[in-house]
DNA sequence: ACCTGAACACCGTTCAAGT
DNA sequence: ACCTGAACACCGTTCAAGT
């Protein structure tokens, strides 16, 4: 990779971080303008908007990935999953574009070529697997399922400030995903 | 309302039904073209895309609304809610644009001026209220909450043919919304 | 009172022309 | 090898001019 290309890449990421943080015009063109590069350059470095967004929030993604073994080492599987999902939700609350990218990519992972999404999915897969082994998640549930169900929670927080509602919905989801330990006599699937 | 205006309205609805059924170009312009009217005319009759879509599927909406008392008359609250939601999902599966409109409007009901959405919300509110009175739904849950959580299920079916996955996710949601009758000793909220 | 359709202000994406 | 930015093909929306 040539040095000017490398430099442009960094400038794009910087400009993107600024533009995405400020609400308002978040078009790819405005990012290119702010970075002082042509639209073609931006498009070549990042083949899709989602690819760019995941790179911009690369640190947050890394943090989520490395947190998995720590959480699993110190907490029971069910709680580890819960804490990790809360952290994921917080990232989406801080950076609405991250939430948007997650929703889009979860809906159609194959179409957007975002390899930065794969580690996140892998991290969640580990948590799901451990929970399945422990019998603390409804069997058959995949990481994609969890992300799909989580999607609406980001949209609620992006609009208004009703954090209470978001928490309530999260509890509802978790109750569905991880049949409560107090209901051991119902082996998941015996509901009328 | 003048007779030609009334006629145009009907022609738009007919053309919209055809265009929305066929996959491909579903732009408002293509609907206006097919109906043989100007874009301005379409836009005046239906102030938003969602308003048009809800009118096109008005019969389905009516069917859902009138089904509520029938279901509540013949089934226990929990099952009535379940059957109604399954029917709602089926409508979205048959008409992807209906599903899209639901997701959009549920995310920001105030912004899109769609009065055709209100009866649907009212119907579901009735079901939720009856379930809350019967103690068969997690307290504090609103009709908007249910629709919000239901959103992702439409997107999964629109893409691929994995009906099994959709069913699985639906069971998960319902488990979260309606804490199982087999776990009566856990009064909703005692999870670790 | 209602309709028309050109015109406007945006997207994302591409690609010939440059360095 | 990489960059530029005009150009393209689309959106939805508006509004002066017509009937």
CSV table of C-alpha atoms (C1' of nucleotides) in Angstrom, one decimal:
chain,number,residue,atom,x,y,z
A,1,UNK,CA,0.0,0.0,0.0
A,2,UNK,CA,1.4,3.3,-1.0
A,3,UNK,CA,2.1,5.9,1.6
A,4,UNK,CA,-0.4,8.5,0.3
A,5,UNK,CA,-3.0,5.8,0.2
A,6,UNK,CA,-2.3,4.9,3.8
A,7,UNK,CA,-2.5,8.6,4.7
A,8,UNK,CA,-5.8,9.1,2.9
A,9,UNK,CA,-7.2,6.1,4.7
A,10,UNK,CA,-6.4,7.6,8.0
A,11,UNK,CA,-7.7,11.0,7.1
A,12,UNK,CA,-11.0,9.4,6.0
A,13,UNK,CA,-11.4,7.5,9.3
A,14,UNK,CA,-10.7,10.7,11.2
A,15,UNK,CA,-13.1,12.8,9.2
A,16,UNK,CA,-15.7,10.0,9.5
A,17,UNK,CA,-15.4,9.9,13.2
A,18,UNK,CA,-16.0,13.6,13.4
A,19,UNK,CA,-18.9,13.6,11.0
A,20,UNK,CA,-20.6,10.6,12.5
A,21,UNK,CA,-20.3,12.0,16.0
A,22,UNK,CA,-22.0,15.3,15.0
A,23,UNK,CA,-25.6,14.9,14.1
A,24,UNK,CA,-26.7,16.3,10.8
A,25,UNK,CA,-25.3,15.6,7.3
A,26,UNK,CA,-23.8,12.1,7.5
A,27,UNK,CA,-23.6,11.5,3.8
A,28,UNK,CA,-20.6,9.8,2.4
A,29,UNK,CA,-19.9,12.9,0.3
A,30,UNK,CA,-19.7,15.1,3.3
A,31,UNK,CA,-17.2,12.7,4.9
A,32,UNK,CA,-15.1,12.8,1.7
A,33,UNK,CA,-15.3,16.5,1.6
A,34,UNK,CA,-14.2,16.9,5.2
A,35,UNK,CA,-11.3,14.4,4.6
A,36,UNK,CA,-10.2,16.4,1.6
A,37,UNK,CA,-10.4,13.4,-0.8
A,38,UNK,CA,-12.5,12.5,-3.8
A,39,UNK,CA,-15.6,10.3,-3.4
A,40,UNK,CA,-13.9,7.6,-5.4
A,41,UNK,CA,-11.1,7.4,-2.9
A,42,UNK,CA,-13.5,6.9,0.0
A,43,UNK,CA,-15.4,4.3,-2.0
A,44,UNK,CA,-12.3,2.3,-2.9
A,45,UNK,CA,-11.1,2.2,0.7
A,46,UNK,CA,-14.4,1.3,2.1
A,47,UNK,CA,-16.7,-0.6,-0.3
A,48,UNK,CA,-19.8,0.1,1.8
A,49,UNK,CA,-21.0,2.6,4.3
A,50,UNK,CA,-21.2,-0.2,6.9
A,51,UNK,CA,-17.5,-1.2,6.3
A,52,UNK,CA,-16.5,2.3,7.0
A,53,UNK,CA,-18.6,2.6,10.2
A,54,UNK,CA,-17.2,-0.7,11.6
A,55,UNK,CA,-13.7,0.5,11.0
A,56,UNK,CA,-14.4,3.9,12.7
A,57,UNK,CA,-15.6,2.1,15.8
A,58,UNK,CA,-13.0,-0.6,15.6
A,59,UNK,CA,-11.8,0.0,19.2
A,60,UNK,CA,-15.3,-0.6,20.5
A,61,UNK,CA,-15.6,-3.8,18.4
A,62,UNK,CA,-12.2,-5.0,19.7
A,63,UNK,CA,-13.3,-4.3,23.3
A,64,UNK,CA,-16.4,-6.4,22.9
A,65,UNK,CA,-14.5,-9.3,21.4
A,66,UNK,CA,-11.8,-9.4,24.0
A,67,UNK,CA,-14.4,-9.0,26.8
A,68,UNK,CA,-15.9,-12.4,26.1
A,69,UNK,CA,-13.3,-14.7,27.7
A,70,UNK,CA,-13.1,-12.3,30.7
A,71,UNK,CA,-16.8,-12.4,31.3
A,72,UNK,CA,-17.0,-16.1,30.8
A,73,UNK,CA,-14.1,-16.6,33.2
A,74,UNK,CA,-15.7,-14.5,36.0
A,75,UNK,CA,-19.4,-15.0,35.6
A,76,UNK,CA,-22.0,-17.7,35.1
A,77,UNK,CA,-22.9,-18.1,31.4
A,78,UNK,CA,-26.3,-16.5,31.6
A,79,UNK,CA,-25.0,-13.4,33.4
A,80,UNK,CA,-22.0,-13.1,31.1
A,81,UNK,CA,-24.3,-13.0,28.1
A,82,UNK,CA,-26.4,-10.4,29.7
A,83,UNK,CA,-23.6,-8.1,30.6
A,84,UNK,CA,-22.0,-8.5,27.1
A,85,UNK,CA,-25.3,-7.6,25.4
A,86,UNK,CA,-25.7,-4.6,27.7
A,87,UNK,CA,-22.3,-3.4,26.6
A,88,UNK,CA,-23.2,-3.9,23.0
A,89,UNK,CA,-26.3,-1.9,23.4
A,90,UNK,CA,-24.4,0.9,25.1
A,91,UNK,CA,-22.1,1.1,22.1
A,92,UNK,CA,-25.1,1.5,19.8
A,93,UNK,CA,-26.5,4.1,22.1
A,94,UNK,CA,-23.3,6.2,22.0
A,95,UNK,CA,-22.9,5.8,18.3
A,96,UNK,CA,-26.2,5.7,16.4
A,97,UNK,CA,-24.4,5.0,13.1
A,98,UNK,CA,-23.0,1.9,14.7
A,99,UNK,CA,-26.5,0.8,15.6
A,100,UNK,CA,-27.7,1.4,12.1
A,101,UNK,CA,-24.8,-0.6,10.6
A,102,UNK,CA,-25.5,-3.5,12.9
A,103,UNK,CA,-29.2,-3.6,11.9
A,104,UNK,CA,-28.4,-3.4,8.2
A,105,UNK,CA,-25.7,-6.0,8.3
A,106,UNK,CA,-27.7,-8.4,10.6
A,107,UNK,CA,-30.5,-8.2,8.1
A,108,UNK,CA,-28.4,-9.2,5.2
A,109,UNK,CA,-24.9,-10.2,6.3
A,110,UNK,CA,-23.8,-11.6,2.9
A,111,UNK,CA,-24.6,-8.5,0.8
A,112,UNK,CA,-22.5,-5.9,2.6
A,113,UNK,CA,-18.9,-7.1,2.5
A,114,UNK,CA,-18.0,-6.3,6.1
A,115,UNK,CA,-15.4,-8.5,7.5
A,116,UNK,CA,-15.3,-6.4,10.6
A,117,UNK,CA,-18.7,-7.8,11.5
A,118,UNK,CA,-17.5,-11.3,11.6
A,119,UNK,CA,-15.4,-11.1,14.9
A,120,UNK,CA,-18.4,-9.5,16.6
A,121,UNK,CA,-20.6,-12.4,15.5
A,122,UNK,CA,-17.9,-14.8,16.6
A,123,UNK,CA,-17.8,-13.3,20.0
A,124,UNK,CA,-21.5,-13.6,20.5
A,125,UNK,CA,-21.5,-17.1,19.1
A,126,UNK,CA,-19.1,-18.2,21.8
A,127,UNK,CA,-21.4,-16.7,24.5
A,128,UNK,CA,-24.4,-18.5,22.9
A,129,UNK,CA,-22.6,-21.8,22.7
A,130,UNK,CA,-21.5,-21.7,26.3
A,131,UNK,CA,-25.1,-20.9,27.4
A,132,UNK,CA,-26.5,-23.7,25.2
A,133,UNK,CA,-24.1,-26.1,26.8
A,134,UNK,CA,-25.2,-24.9,30.2
A,135,UNK,CA,-28.9,-25.1,29.2
A,136,UNK,CA,-29.4,-21.4,29.9
A,137,UNK,CA,-30.5,-20.4,26.5
A,138,UNK,CA,-33.4,-21.7,24.4
A,139,UNK,CA,-32.0,-24.4,22.2
A,140,UNK,CA,-31.5,-23.7,18.6
A,141,UNK,CA,-30.9,-20.0,19.1
A,142,UNK,CA,-28.0,-18.5,17.1
A,143,UNK,CA,-25.9,-15.4,17.5
A,144,UNK,CA,-27.6,-14.0,14.4
A,145,UNK,CA,-31.0,-14.6,16.1
A,146,UNK,CA,-29.9,-12.6,19.1
A,147,UNK,CA,-28.7,-9.7,17.1
A,148,UNK,CA,-31.8,-9.7,15.0
A,149,UNK,CA,-34.1,-9.5,18.0
A,150,UNK,CA,-31.9,-6.8,19.6
A,151,UNK,CA,-32.3,-4.5,16.6
A,152,UNK,CA,-35.4,-2.6,17.6
A,153,UNK,CA,-33.8,-1.6,20.9
A,154,UNK,CA,-31.3,0.6,19.1
A,155,UNK,CA,-34.0,2.5,17.3
A,156,UNK,CA,-36.0,3.2,20.4
A,157,UNK,CA,-33.1,4.9,22.1
A,158,UNK,CA,-32.0,6.8,19.1
A,159,UNK,CA,-35.3,8.7,19.0
A,160,UNK,CA,-36.3,9.6,22.5
A,161,UNK,CA,-34.7,9.5,25.9
A,162,UNK,CA,-36.9,6.8,27.4
A,163,UNK,CA,-34.2,4.6,28.8
A,164,UNK,CA,-36.7,2.9,31.1
A,165,UNK,CA,-38.5,1.6,28.1
A,166,UNK,CA,-35.3,0.3,26.6
A,167,UNK,CA,-34.5,-1.5,29.8
A,168,UNK,CA,-38.0,-3.0,30.0
A,169,UNK,CA,-37.7,-4.3,26.4
A,170,UNK,CA,-34.3,-5.7,27.1
A,171,UNK,CA,-35.6,-7.7,30.1
A,172,UNK,CA,-38.4,-9.0,27.9
A,173,UNK,CA,-36.0,-10.2,25.3
A,174,UNK,CA,-33.7,-11.8,27.8
A,175,UNK,CA,-36.7,-13.6,29.4
A,176,UNK,CA,-37.4,-15.1,26.0
A,177,UNK,CA,-33.9,-16.0,25.2
A,178,UNK,CA,-32.9,-17.4,28.5
A,179,UNK,CA,-35.9,-19.2,30.1
A,180,UNK,CA,-35.7,-18.3,33.7
A,181,UNK,CA,-33.9,-20.5,36.1
A,182,UNK,CA,-37.0,-20.4,38.3
A,183,UNK,CA,-38.9,-22.4,35.7
A,184,UNK,CA,-36.7,-25.4,35.5
A,185,UNK,CA,-39.6,-27.8,35.3
A,186,UNK,CA,-40.5,-26.3,31.9
A,187,UNK,CA,-37.9,-27.7,29.5
A,188,UNK,CA,-38.3,-24.9,26.9
A,189,UNK,CA,-41.1,-25.5,24.5
A,190,UNK,CA,-43.9,-26.7,26.7
A,191,UNK,CA,-45.8,-23.5,26.6
A,192,UNK,CA,-49.5,-23.8,25.5
B,1,UNK,CA,-64.4,15.8,-3.2
B,2,UNK,CA,-64.7,16.2,-6.9
B,3,UNK,CA,-65.5,13.1,-9.1
B,4,UNK,CA,-62.3,13.2,-11.0
B,5,UNK,CA,-60.3,13.4,-7.7
B,6,UNK,CA,-62.2,10.4,-6.4
B,7,UNK,CA,-61.5,8.5,-9.6
B,8,UNK,CA,-57.8,9.3,-9.5
B,9,UNK,CA,-57.7,8.1,-5.9
B,10,UNK,CA,-59.0,4.8,-6.9
B,11,UNK,CA,-56.8,4.5,-9.9
B,12,UNK,CA,-53.8,5.2,-7.7
B,13,UNK,CA,-54.8,2.5,-5.2
B,14,UNK,CA,-55.3,0.0,-8.0
B,15,UNK,CA,-52.0,0.7,-9.6
B,16,UNK,CA,-50.3,0.7,-6.2
B,17,UNK,CA,-51.7,-2.8,-5.4
B,18,UNK,CA,-50.3,-4.1,-8.7
B,19,UNK,CA,-46.9,-2.4,-8.4
B,20,UNK,CA,-46.4,-3.4,-4.7
B,21,UNK,CA,-47.4,-7.0,-5.5
B,22,UNK,CA,-44.8,-7.3,-8.3
B,23,UNK,CA,-41.3,-7.2,-7.0
B,24,UNK,CA,-39.0,-4.7,-8.7
B,25,UNK,CA,-39.5,-1.0,-9.1
B,26,UNK,CA,-41.7,0.1,-6.3
B,27,UNK,CA,-40.9,3.8,-6.4
B,28,UNK,CA,-43.8,6.3,-6.0
B,29,UNK,CA,-43.1,7.6,-9.4
B,30,UNK,CA,-43.7,4.2,-11.0
B,31,UNK,CA,-47.0,4.0,-9.2
B,32,UNK,CA,-48.0,7.4,-10.5
B,33,UNK,CA,-46.9,6.4,-14.0
B,34,UNK,CA,-48.9,3.2,-13.9
B,35,UNK,CA,-52.0,5.0,-12.6
B,36,UNK,CA,-51.6,7.6,-15.3
B,37,UNK,CA,-51.5,10.6,-12.9
B,38,UNK,CA,-48.9,13.1,-12.0
B,39,UNK,CA,-46.6,12.7,-9.0
B,40,UNK,CA,-48.2,15.7,-7.4
B,41,UNK,CA,-51.6,14.0,-7.5
B,42,UNK,CA,-50.3,10.9,-5.8
B,43,UNK,CA,-48.5,13.0,-3.2
B,44,UNK,CA,-51.6,15.0,-2.4
B,45,UNK,CA,-53.8,12.0,-1.9
B,46,UNK,CA,-51.3,10.2,0.2
B,47,UNK,CA,-49.0,12.4,2.1
B,48,UNK,CA,-46.5,9.6,2.8
B,49,UNK,CA,-45.6,6.3,1.3
B,50,UNK,CA,-46.8,4.6,4.5
B,51,UNK,CA,-50.2,6.2,4.2
B,52,UNK,CA,-50.6,4.8,0.7
B,53,UNK,CA,-49.4,1.3,1.8
B,54,UNK,CA,-51.9,1.2,4.7
B,55,UNK,CA,-54.7,2.2,2.4
B,56,UNK,CA,-53.8,-0.4,-0.2
B,57,UNK,CA,-54.0,-3.1,2.5
B,58,UNK,CA,-57.0,-1.6,4.1
B,59,UNK,CA,-59.0,-4.9,4.0
B,60,UNK,CA,-56.2,-6.7,5.8
B,61,UNK,CA,-56.1,-4.0,8.5
B,62,UNK,CA,-59.9,-4.1,8.9
B,63,UNK,CA,-59.7,-7.9,9.2
B,64,UNK,CA,-57.2,-7.7,12.0
B,65,UNK,CA,-59.2,-5.1,13.8
B,66,UNK,CA,-62.5,-6.9,13.7
B,67,UNK,CA,-60.8,-10.2,14.6
B,68,UNK,CA,-59.9,-9.0,18.1
B,69,UNK,CA,-63.4,-9.3,19.8
B,70,UNK,CA,-63.9,-12.7,18.1
B,71,UNK,CA,-60.6,-14.0,19.3
B,72,UNK,CA,-61.1,-12.7,22.8
B,73,UNK,CA,-64.6,-14.2,22.9
B,74,UNK,CA,-63.5,-17.7,22.0
B,75,UNK,CA,-60.0,-18.0,23.4
B,76,UNK,CA,-58.1,-17.3,26.6
B,77,UNK,CA,-56.3,-14.0,26.5
B,78,UNK,CA,-52.8,-15.4,26.0
B,79,UNK,CA,-53.8,-17.6,23.1
B,80,UNK,CA,-55.9,-14.8,21.5
B,81,UNK,CA,-52.9,-12.5,21.5
B,82,UNK,CA,-50.8,-15.3,20.0
B,83,UNK,CA,-53.2,-16.1,17.2
B,84,UNK,CA,-53.6,-12.4,16.4
B,85,UNK,CA,-49.9,-11.8,16.2
B,86,UNK,CA,-49.5,-14.8,13.9
B,87,UNK,CA,-52.1,-13.3,11.6
B,88,UNK,CA,-50.4,-10.0,11.7
B,89,UNK,CA,-47.1,-11.7,10.8
B,90,UNK,CA,-48.8,-13.5,7.9
B,91,UNK,CA,-50.0,-10.2,6.4
B,92,UNK,CA,-46.5,-8.9,6.5
B,93,UNK,CA,-45.2,-12.1,4.9
B,94,UNK,CA,-47.7,-11.8,2.1
B,95,UNK,CA,-47.1,-8.1,1.5
B,96,UNK,CA,-43.5,-7.0,2.2
B,97,UNK,CA,-44.4,-3.4,1.8
B,98,UNK,CA,-46.9,-3.7,4.6
B,99,UNK,CA,-44.1,-5.1,6.8
B,100,UNK,CA,-41.8,-2.2,5.8
B,101,UNK,CA,-44.5,0.4,6.5
B,102,UNK,CA,-45.2,-1.2,9.9
B,103,UNK,CA,-41.5,-1.1,10.9
B,104,UNK,CA,-41.1,2.5,9.8
B,105,UNK,CA,-44.3,3.7,11.5
B,106,UNK,CA,-43.6,1.8,14.7
B,107,UNK,CA,-40.2,3.4,14.9
B,108,UNK,CA,-41.6,6.9,14.6
B,109,UNK,CA,-45.4,7.0,14.7
B,110,UNK,CA,-45.7,10.7,15.1
B,111,UNK,CA,-43.7,11.8,12.0
B,112,UNK,CA,-45.5,9.8,9.4
B,113,UNK,CA,-49.1,11.0,9.4
B,114,UNK,CA,-50.8,7.7,9.0
B,115,UNK,CA,-54.2,7.5,10.7
B,116,UNK,CA,-54.7,4.0,9.2
B,117,UNK,CA,-52.1,2.8,11.7
B,118,UNK,CA,-54.1,3.9,14.7
B,119,UNK,CA,-56.8,1.3,14.5
B,120,UNK,CA,-54.2,-1.4,14.3
B,121,UNK,CA,-52.5,-0.1,17.4
B,122,UNK,CA,-55.9,0.1,19.1
B,123,UNK,CA,-56.7,-3.5,18.3
B,124,UNK,CA,-53.4,-4.7,19.7
B,125,UNK,CA,-53.8,-2.4,22.8
B,126,UNK,CA,-57.1,-4.2,23.6
B,127,UNK,CA,-55.4,-7.6,23.4
B,128,UNK,CA,-52.5,-6.3,25.6
B,129,UNK,CA,-54.9,-4.8,28.2
B,130,UNK,CA,-56.9,-8.0,28.5
B,131,UNK,CA,-53.7,-10.0,29.0
B,132,UNK,CA,-52.4,-7.5,31.6
B,133,UNK,CA,-55.7,-7.8,33.5
B,134,UNK,CA,-55.3,-11.6,33.3
B,135,UNK,CA,-51.7,-11.4,34.4
B,136,UNK,CA,-50.6,-13.2,31.2
B,137,UNK,CA,-48.3,-10.5,29.9
B,138,UNK,CA,-45.3,-8.9,31.6
B,139,UNK,CA,-46.6,-5.8,33.2
B,140,UNK,CA,-45.8,-2.4,31.7
B,141,UNK,CA,-45.7,-3.8,28.2
B,142,UNK,CA,-47.5,-1.6,25.6
B,143,UNK,CA,-48.8,-2.4,22.1
B,144,UNK,CA,-46.0,-0.3,20.7
B,145,UNK,CA,-43.5,-2.5,22.5
B,146,UNK,CA,-45.0,-5.6,21.0
B,147,UNK,CA,-44.9,-4.2,17.5
B,148,UNK,CA,-41.3,-2.9,18.0
B,149,UNK,CA,-40.1,-6.3,19.1
B,150,UNK,CA,-42.0,-8.0,16.2
B,151,UNK,CA,-40.2,-5.9,13.6
B,152,UNK,CA,-37.2,-8.1,12.9
B,153,UNK,CA,-39.4,-11.1,12.2
B,154,UNK,CA,-40.6,-9.4,9.0
B,155,UNK,CA,-37.2,-8.8,7.7
B,156,UNK,CA,-36.1,-12.4,8.1
B,157,UNK,CA,-39.0,-13.8,6.1
B,158,UNK,CA,-38.6,-11.2,3.4
B,159,UNK,CA,-35.1,-12.4,2.6
B,160,UNK,CA,-35.0,-16.1,2.7
B,161,UNK,CA,-37.5,-18.9,3.0
B,162,UNK,CA,-36.5,-20.1,6.4
B,163,UNK,CA,-39.9,-20.2,8.0
B,164,UNK,CA,-38.6,-22.5,10.8
B,165,UNK,CA,-36.3,-19.7,12.0
B,166,UNK,CA,-39.2,-17.2,12.0
B,167,UNK,CA,-41.3,-19.6,14.0
B,168,UNK,CA,-38.4,-20.1,16.5
B,169,UNK,CA,-37.9,-16.4,16.9
B,170,UNK,CA,-41.6,-15.9,17.4
B,171,UNK,CA,-41.7,-18.4,20.2
B,172,UNK,CA,-38.8,-16.7,21.8
B,173,UNK,CA,-40.5,-13.3,21.7
B,174,UNK,CA,-43.8,-14.8,23.1
B,175,UNK,CA,-41.9,-16.5,25.9
B,176,UNK,CA,-40.5,-13.1,26.8
B,177,UNK,CA,-43.8,-11.2,26.5
B,178,UNK,CA,-46.0,-13.8,28.2
B,179,UNK,CA,-44.1,-15.4,31.1
B,180,UNK,CA,-45.1,-19.0,30.9
B,181,UNK,CA,-48.0,-20.3,32.9
B,182,UNK,CA,-45.7,-23.1,34.2
B,183,UNK,CA,-43.6,-20.5,36.0
B,184,UNK,CA,-46.4,-19.0,38.2
B,185,UNK,CA,-44.1,-18.9,41.2
B,186,UNK,CA,-41.9,-16.3,39.5
B,187,UNK,CA,-44.0,-13.1,39.5
B,188,UNK,CA,-42.2,-11.5,36.5
B,189,UNK,CA,-39.1,-9.7,37.5
B,190,UNK,CA,-37.4,-12.1,39.9
B,191,UNK,CA,-34.8,-13.3,37.4
B,192,UNK,CA,-31.2,-13.1,38.5
C,1,DA,C1',-60.8,22.7,-7.0
C,2,DC,C1',-57.9,19.7,-8.9
C,3,DC,C1',-54.3,18.1,-12.0
C,4,DT,C1',-49.8,18.0,-14.6
C,5,DG,C1',-45.0,17.3,-15.1
C,6,DA,C1',-40.8,19.9,-15.3
C,7,DA,C1',-37.7,21.3,-11.8
C,8,DC,C1',-35.2,20.9,-7.4
C,9,DA,C1',-32.3,19.0,-4.0
C,10,DC,C1',-30.6,15.3,-2.6
C,11,DC,C1',-28.6,10.3,-2.4
C,12,DG,C1',-24.8,6.5,-3.7
C,13,DT,C1',-21.8,4.9,-7.5
C,14,DT,C1',-18.8,4.9,-11.5
C,15,DC,C1',-15.1,6.0,-14.5
C,16,DA,C1',-12.3,8.7,-17.8
C,17,DA,C1',-8.7,11.7,-17.1
C,18,DG,C1',-5.0,12.9,-14.6
C,19,DT,C1',-0.4,12.5,-11.2
D,1,DA,C1',-0.7,2.6,-8.4
D,2,DC,C1',-3.5,5.7,-6.7
D,3,DC,C1',-6.4,9.9,-6.8
D,4,DT,C1',-9.9,13.3,-8.6
D,5,DG,C1',-14.4,15.1,-9.4
D,6,DA,C1',-17.6,15.6,-13.0
D,7,DA,C1',-21.2,12.6,-14.6
D,8,DC,C1',-24.8,9.2,-14.1
D,9,DA,C1',-29.0,7.2,-12.5
D,10,DC,C1',-31.8,7.2,-9.2
D,11,DC,C1',-34.8,8.9,-5.1
D,12,DG,C1',-38.8,11.9,-2.9
D,13,DT,C1',-40.9,16.5,-3.0
D,14,DT,C1',-42.5,20.9,-4.7
D,15,DC,C1',-44.9,24.4,-7.3
D,16,DA,C1',-45.9,27.4,-11.3
D,17,DA,C1',-48.8,26.7,-15.0
D,18,DG,C1',-52.7,24.8,-16.8
D,19,DT,C1',-58.0,22.9,-17.0
